[in-house]
Amino acid sequence: MRKKLIAGIIIGIVLFSLAAAIAFKGKAGAPGREGTGEKIAVVHIEGMIVSSAPGGFGSSGVAAADRIVSDLKKARENPDIKAVILKLNTGGGTVVGSDEIGREVERVRRSGKKVVAAMGEMAASGGYWISCKADKIVANPGTFTGSIGVIMELTNLQNLYNKLGIEFDNFKTGPNKDMGATYRELTPEQRRIFQSLVNDTYEDFIKVVAEGRKMDPARVRQLADGRIYTGKQAKALGLVDELGDFTEAVKMTAQLAGIKGEPELVDMTGEQPFWQQFFSSMQGRGGILSLPPEGLLLVPDPSVLPLKAEVK
C-alpha cells in the first residue's frame, strides 16, 4: 500500500510538472511585440535588485545586476537596436547592484541610443536610482516610486541568547571587527560608523537624482526623506516625465529614437529555463517580499509598505 502511495505521488508530480511546462512554454513563446519597423530592446528589472543571483532554485525572482548588465550590453552593441526600454517592477535592493545597472544604462546612452524607464507597479528606491539614469521616465498613475533614501538594518539577539544560555567567545584584531554582531549591542562609536556609511550612500543617491532629473540638490533633499510617491504625485513633483502604461512608453521611446512606424520590441531577457520559470511563479515574480540581502539597501521599509495597492 505504501509503495503504491509513493508511486502515485511521483506520478502526480511528473504530470504536474509536464502541465506546468506546457503552460510556461505558452507564456514564454511571445516575449515581445513584432512590428515592421526598427527594433527597441526591452530589458526587465523585476524583483529584489542584487549584484548577482544566487545559484540553485533561489536565482529566480531577483533582478540580478550581472544578468541585466549583460542584456544592456547586448542591446548597446547590436546595431539593429535603436533604443532601450527598462521595464521596472522592483522595490529596490542593494546599492552595488543598483549602481552597476545604472552605470551600464549610462554606457547605452553614451553609445547614442535613447533609454526610457517604464515603471510598473513599483519602481522605488534602487529602482528609482536606475530610472534616473534614463532619458525619460514613464510611470503609471498608481505606480509606487520615490523612496529616495538608504537603510541598514541590524538585529540584536543578545537578550534571546541570554535566555537560551548561549555564550560567544570572540577573538578579533580590533574593537570594530565584530561590529553589527547579533550577540551584543553597538557601541556609540560603531553607531557613528554605520550612520556614516548610510549618509555617504545617501549623498550619492541625492547626486544621482539631481543630475538625472536636472533638479537642484536642495530640492531633492526636500523630497528625499524616504517616503513613497504615487506616479501621479511623482509627476507633479518632477520625479517622472509622463504618466501612462507600457504602450505609452513604447511610443515615447520610438519618438526619441526617431523611429517611424510601429517598432519591433525585442525581449533581451529571452526564455528562462523551465525550473526557473516554475520557481519564479511560486515566489511571485516581481514581488518585493523576497528576503533582502545584508548590507546597505536601497529599499522601502517592508514593515510599512504594502505589496501593492488594490482597487476594490
Short mmCIF file of C-alpha atoms in Angstrom, two decimals:
data_model
loop_
_atom_site.label_atom_id
_atom_site.label_comp_id
_atom_site.label_asym_id
_atom_site.label_seq_id
_atom_site.Cartn_x
_atom_site.Cartn_y
_atom_site.Cartn_z
CA MET A 1 0.00 0.00 0.00
CA ARG A 2 2.80 2.38 0.92
CA LYS A 3 4.67 1.69 -2.35
CA LYS A 4 1.51 2.43 -4.33
CA LEU A 5 1.06 5.71 -2.48
CA ILE A 6 4.66 6.76 -3.15
CA ALA A 7 4.33 5.78 -6.80
CA GLY A 8 1.12 7.78 -7.07
CA ILE A 9 2.78 10.85 -5.59
CA ILE A 10 5.70 10.58 -8.01
CA ILE A 11 3.39 10.20 -10.98
CA GLY A 12 1.36 13.18 -9.80
CA ILE A 13 4.48 15.33 -9.53
CA VAL A 14 5.58 14.32 -13.03
CA LEU A 15 2.17 15.09 -14.52
CA PHE A 16 2.02 18.43 -12.72
CA SER A 17 5.50 19.32 -13.96
CA LEU A 18 4.57 18.49 -17.54
CA ALA A 19 1.39 20.58 -17.32
CA ALA A 20 3.30 23.49 -15.82
CA ALA A 21 5.99 23.22 -18.50
CA ILE A 22 3.36 23.44 -21.24
CA ALA A 23 1.76 26.45 -19.56
CA PHE A 24 5.07 28.26 -19.14
CA LYS A 25 6.09 27.42 -22.68
CA GLY A 26 2.97 29.10 -23.94
CA LYS A 27 3.68 32.23 -21.92
CA ALA A 28 7.30 32.42 -23.00
CA GLY A 29 6.51 31.96 -26.66
CA ALA A 30 5.75 35.65 -27.22
CA PRO A 31 8.49 37.67 -25.50
CA GLY A 32 7.93 40.85 -27.45
CA ARG A 33 5.71 42.68 -29.93
CA GLU A 34 6.63 42.33 -33.54
CA GLY A 35 6.39 45.22 -35.94
CA THR A 36 7.56 46.16 -39.37
CA GLY A 37 9.85 48.98 -38.27
CA GLU A 38 13.08 49.30 -36.35
CA LYS A 39 13.88 47.49 -33.13
CA ILE A 40 13.59 48.57 -29.50
CA ALA A 41 15.13 46.37 -26.81
CA VAL A 42 13.13 45.62 -23.66
CA VAL A 43 15.20 44.89 -20.55
CA HIS A 44 13.37 43.58 -17.48
CA ILE A 45 14.30 44.74 -13.97
CA GLU A 46 11.95 42.80 -11.72
CA GLY A 47 12.23 41.72 -8.10
CA MET A 48 14.88 42.44 -5.48
CA ILE A 49 17.95 44.07 -7.07
CA VAL A 50 21.15 42.18 -6.25
CA SER A 51 24.65 42.27 -7.69
CA SER A 52 24.48 38.64 -8.82
CA ALA A 53 21.84 35.96 -8.42
CA PRO A 54 22.47 33.08 -6.01
CA GLY A 55 22.81 29.63 -7.53
CA GLY A 56 20.12 26.99 -7.47
CA PHE A 57 16.39 27.50 -7.21
CA GLY A 58 16.82 30.84 -5.41
CA SER A 59 18.18 32.52 -8.55
CA SER A 60 14.69 33.28 -9.86
CA GLY A 61 12.59 36.18 -8.66
CA VAL A 62 15.52 38.61 -8.33
CA ALA A 63 16.86 41.37 -10.55
CA ALA A 64 20.47 40.25 -10.87
CA ALA A 65 22.73 43.09 -12.00
CA ASP A 66 25.13 40.78 -13.82
CA ARG A 67 22.29 39.46 -16.00
CA ILE A 68 20.74 42.89 -16.57
CA VAL A 69 24.10 44.49 -17.40
CA SER A 70 24.71 41.69 -19.91
CA ASP A 71 21.30 42.34 -21.51
CA LEU A 72 22.01 46.05 -21.74
CA LYS A 73 25.45 45.42 -23.21
CA LYS A 74 23.94 43.22 -25.92
CA ALA A 75 21.44 45.94 -26.75
CA ARG A 76 24.20 48.56 -26.82
CA GLU A 77 26.40 46.55 -29.18
CA ASN A 78 23.61 45.43 -31.51
CA PRO A 79 23.40 47.88 -34.45
CA ASP A 80 19.82 46.78 -35.16
CA ILE A 81 18.67 48.02 -31.73
CA LYS A 82 17.82 51.72 -31.88
CA ALA A 83 16.68 52.32 -28.30
CA VAL A 84 16.08 50.58 -24.97
CA ILE A 85 13.12 50.38 -22.60
CA LEU A 86 13.77 49.47 -18.96
CA LYS A 87 10.66 47.65 -17.76
CA LEU A 88 10.77 48.05 -13.99
CA ASN A 89 8.80 46.33 -11.26
CA THR A 90 11.06 46.44 -8.22
CA GLY A 91 11.12 47.80 -4.70
CA GLY A 92 14.89 48.26 -4.88
CA GLY A 93 17.75 46.25 -3.46
CA THR A 94 21.47 46.59 -2.88
CA VAL A 95 23.45 49.75 -3.52
CA VAL A 96 26.07 47.94 -5.61
CA GLY A 97 23.52 46.14 -7.79
CA SER A 98 21.59 49.35 -8.48
CA ASP A 99 24.77 51.28 -9.26
CA GLU A 100 26.11 48.59 -11.62
CA ILE A 101 22.89 48.65 -13.64
CA GLY A 102 22.83 52.46 -13.63
CA ARG A 103 26.37 52.66 -14.96
CA GLU A 104 25.54 50.37 -17.88
CA VAL A 105 22.46 52.47 -18.66
CA GLU A 106 24.83 55.44 -18.93
CA ARG A 107 27.01 53.49 -21.37
CA VAL A 108 23.97 52.73 -23.52
CA ARG A 109 23.10 56.42 -23.64
CA ARG A 110 26.70 57.40 -24.45
CA SER A 111 26.55 54.99 -27.40
CA GLY A 112 23.86 57.23 -28.87
CA LYS A 113 20.83 55.09 -28.02
CA LYS A 114 17.87 56.50 -26.10
CA VAL A 115 16.73 54.83 -22.88
CA VAL A 116 13.25 55.11 -21.35
CA ALA A 117 12.27 53.78 -17.93
CA ALA A 118 8.76 52.26 -17.88
CA MET A 119 7.55 51.84 -14.30
CA GLY A 120 5.11 49.08 -13.41
CA GLU A 121 3.51 48.50 -10.02
CA MET A 122 6.68 49.66 -8.29
CA ALA A 123 9.98 51.31 -9.16
CA ALA A 124 11.13 52.56 -5.79
CA SER A 125 14.46 53.30 -4.15
CA GLY A 126 17.06 51.30 -6.12
CA GLY A 127 14.52 51.09 -8.94
CA TYR A 128 14.22 54.87 -8.94
CA TRP A 129 18.03 55.22 -8.79
CA ILE A 130 18.24 53.26 -12.07
CA SER A 131 15.30 55.14 -13.62
CA CYS A 132 17.09 58.47 -13.08
CA LYS A 133 19.82 57.26 -15.43
CA ALA A 134 17.33 57.05 -18.33
CA ASP A 135 16.50 59.82 -20.82
CA LYS A 136 12.83 59.78 -19.80
CA ILE A 137 10.66 58.15 -17.14
CA VAL A 138 7.08 56.95 -17.71
CA ALA A 139 5.04 55.88 -14.67
CA ASN A 140 1.53 54.60 -14.19
CA PRO A 141 -0.56 56.96 -12.03
CA GLY A 142 -0.72 54.21 -9.40
CA THR A 143 2.96 53.25 -9.51
CA PHE A 144 4.81 53.28 -6.18
CA THR A 145 8.06 55.16 -6.74
CA GLY A 146 10.45 57.51 -4.98
CA SER A 147 11.60 56.18 -1.60
CA ILE A 148 14.81 58.13 -2.08
CA GLY A 149 16.95 57.00 0.80
CA VAL A 150 19.21 54.33 2.25
CA ILE A 151 18.62 51.84 5.05
CA MET A 152 20.75 49.40 7.01
CA GLU A 153 19.05 47.08 9.49
CA LEU A 154 20.85 45.11 12.21
CA THR A 155 19.36 42.53 14.55
CA ASN A 156 20.24 42.44 18.26
CA LEU A 157 19.57 38.97 19.72
CA GLN A 158 21.52 39.48 22.93
CA ASN A 159 18.52 39.08 25.27
CA LEU A 160 17.37 35.96 23.43
CA TYR A 161 20.83 34.40 23.64
CA ASN A 162 20.92 35.15 27.37
CA LYS A 163 17.57 33.43 27.92
CA LEU A 164 18.76 30.39 26.00
CA GLY A 165 22.09 30.33 27.83
CA ILE A 166 24.10 30.82 24.65
CA GLU A 167 27.52 32.40 25.07
CA PHE A 168 30.05 33.54 22.46
CA ASP A 169 33.83 33.60 22.55
CA ASN A 170 35.36 36.19 20.27
CA PHE A 171 38.91 36.59 19.02
CA LYS A 172 39.40 39.73 16.95
CA THR A 173 42.09 42.11 15.77
CA GLY A 174 40.29 45.35 16.59
CA PRO A 175 37.34 46.73 18.57
CA ASN A 176 35.18 47.12 15.48
CA LYS A 177 35.88 43.82 13.73
CA ASP A 178 32.62 42.32 15.04
CA MET A 179 30.53 45.49 14.78
CA GLY A 180 26.96 44.57 13.99
CA ALA A 181 27.20 41.10 15.58
CA THR A 182 23.85 39.84 16.84
CA TYR A 183 25.20 38.86 20.27
CA ARG A 184 25.93 42.36 21.59
CA GLU A 185 24.87 45.97 21.40
CA LEU A 186 26.61 48.53 19.24
CA THR A 187 28.95 50.98 20.91
CA PRO A 188 28.34 54.71 20.32
CA GLU A 189 31.37 54.79 18.05
CA GLN A 190 30.08 51.88 15.98
CA ARG A 191 26.71 53.58 15.61
CA ARG A 192 28.51 56.62 14.22
CA ILE A 193 30.44 54.40 11.80
CA PHE A 194 27.31 52.70 10.46
CA GLN A 195 25.47 56.01 10.18
CA SER A 196 28.40 57.45 8.19
CA LEU A 197 28.08 54.59 5.71
CA VAL A 198 24.39 55.29 5.27
CA ASN A 199 24.95 59.04 4.96
CA ASP A 200 27.69 58.61 2.37
CA THR A 201 25.47 56.48 0.13
CA TYR A 202 22.56 58.86 0.68
CA GLU A 203 24.67 61.69 -0.74
CA ASP A 204 25.36 59.56 -3.82
CA PHE A 205 21.61 58.98 -4.22
CA ILE A 206 20.92 62.72 -3.99
CA LYS A 207 23.50 63.34 -6.69
CA VAL A 208 22.03 60.65 -8.99
CA VAL A 209 18.54 62.16 -8.71
CA ALA A 210 19.71 65.77 -9.03
CA GLU A 211 21.74 65.03 -12.18
CA GLY A 212 19.20 62.67 -13.74
CA ARG A 213 16.18 64.88 -13.14
CA LYS A 214 18.09 68.17 -13.59
CA MET A 215 16.95 69.34 -10.18
CA ASP A 216 18.61 71.45 -7.52
CA PRO A 217 20.14 69.15 -4.87
CA ALA A 218 18.44 71.21 -2.15
CA ARG A 219 15.07 70.48 -3.76
CA VAL A 220 15.91 66.77 -4.00
CA ARG A 221 16.69 66.73 -0.26
CA GLN A 222 13.24 68.09 0.46
CA LEU A 223 11.73 65.13 -1.39
CA ALA A 224 14.27 62.53 -0.27
CA ASP A 225 13.04 61.64 3.20
CA GLY A 226 12.43 58.03 2.21
CA ARG A 227 8.74 58.37 1.50
CA ILE A 228 6.99 56.65 -1.38
CA TYR A 229 5.10 58.63 -4.00
CA THR A 230 2.45 57.51 -6.43
CA GLY A 231 3.20 58.02 -10.10
CA LYS A 232 0.73 60.90 -10.14
CA GLN A 233 2.44 62.58 -7.18
CA ALA A 234 5.87 61.97 -8.68
CA LYS A 235 4.80 63.61 -11.95
CA ALA A 236 3.63 66.73 -10.09
CA LEU A 237 6.96 66.89 -8.23
CA GLY A 238 9.09 66.46 -11.34
CA LEU A 239 10.35 62.99 -10.40
CA VAL A 240 8.91 61.39 -13.56
CA ASP A 241 8.24 62.80 -17.02
CA GLU A 242 4.96 61.30 -18.17
CA LEU A 243 2.05 59.22 -16.89
CA GLY A 244 0.97 56.20 -18.90
CA ASP A 245 1.31 52.49 -19.42
CA PHE A 246 3.87 50.42 -21.29
CA THR A 247 2.27 51.29 -24.63
CA GLU A 248 2.85 54.98 -23.92
CA ALA A 249 6.46 54.20 -23.01
CA VAL A 250 6.94 52.47 -26.38
CA LYS A 251 5.53 55.48 -28.22
CA MET A 252 7.80 57.87 -26.33
CA THR A 253 10.85 55.69 -26.98
CA ALA A 254 10.09 55.50 -30.69
CA GLN A 255 9.73 59.28 -30.89
CA LEU A 256 13.00 59.90 -29.03
CA ALA A 257 14.83 57.45 -31.30
CA GLY A 258 13.28 58.89 -34.47
CA ILE A 259 11.62 55.59 -35.36
CA LYS A 260 8.90 55.81 -37.99
CA GLY A 261 6.02 53.37 -37.88
CA GLU A 262 5.44 50.54 -35.44
CA PRO A 263 8.70 49.43 -33.79
CA GLU A 264 9.57 45.81 -33.16
CA LEU A 265 10.12 45.01 -29.48
CA VAL A 266 12.96 42.64 -28.70
CA ASP A 267 12.89 41.00 -25.27
CA MET A 268 16.56 40.86 -24.27
CA THR A 269 15.93 38.54 -21.33
CA GLY A 270 14.72 35.70 -23.52
CA GLU A 271 13.22 32.49 -22.24
CA GLN A 272 14.27 31.20 -18.81
CA PRO A 273 14.86 27.52 -18.15
CA PHE A 274 11.69 25.74 -17.04
CA TRP A 275 12.75 25.27 -13.43
CA GLN A 276 13.48 29.00 -13.07
CA GLN A 277 10.10 29.90 -14.56
CA PHE A 278 8.37 27.46 -12.22
CA PHE A 279 10.01 28.65 -9.01
CA SER A 280 9.71 32.27 -10.09
CA SER A 281 5.94 31.83 -10.38
CA MET A 282 5.80 30.14 -6.98
CA GLN A 283 7.62 33.12 -5.41
CA GLY A 284 5.61 35.74 -7.24
CA ARG A 285 7.75 37.29 -9.92
CA GLY A 286 8.47 40.95 -9.42
CA GLY A 287 7.38 40.86 -5.78
CA ILE A 288 9.17 42.74 -3.05
CA LEU A 289 8.78 40.18 -0.29
CA SER A 290 11.97 38.25 -1.04
CA LEU A 291 14.36 38.28 1.89
CA PRO A 292 16.75 41.20 1.28
CA PRO A 293 20.49 40.68 1.35
CA GLU A 294 22.53 42.18 4.16
CA GLY A 295 24.34 45.49 3.93
CA LEU A 296 23.35 48.89 2.61
CA LEU A 297 19.99 48.69 0.89
CA LEU A 298 18.02 50.97 -1.39
CA VAL A 299 14.61 49.63 -0.41
CA PRO A 300 11.48 50.92 1.30
CA ASP A 301 10.95 49.66 4.85
CA PRO A 302 8.90 46.46 4.28
CA SER A 303 7.21 46.84 7.66
CA VAL A 304 5.25 49.86 6.42
CA LEU A 305 4.98 49.03 2.74
CA PRO A 306 2.08 47.04 1.27
CA LEU A 307 2.85 44.62 -1.53
CA LYS A 308 0.54 46.52 -3.83
CA ALA A 309 -2.46 48.78 -3.72
CA GLU A 310 -5.69 47.10 -4.68
CA VAL A 311 -8.67 48.83 -6.23
CA LYS A 312 -11.95 47.39 -4.95
#
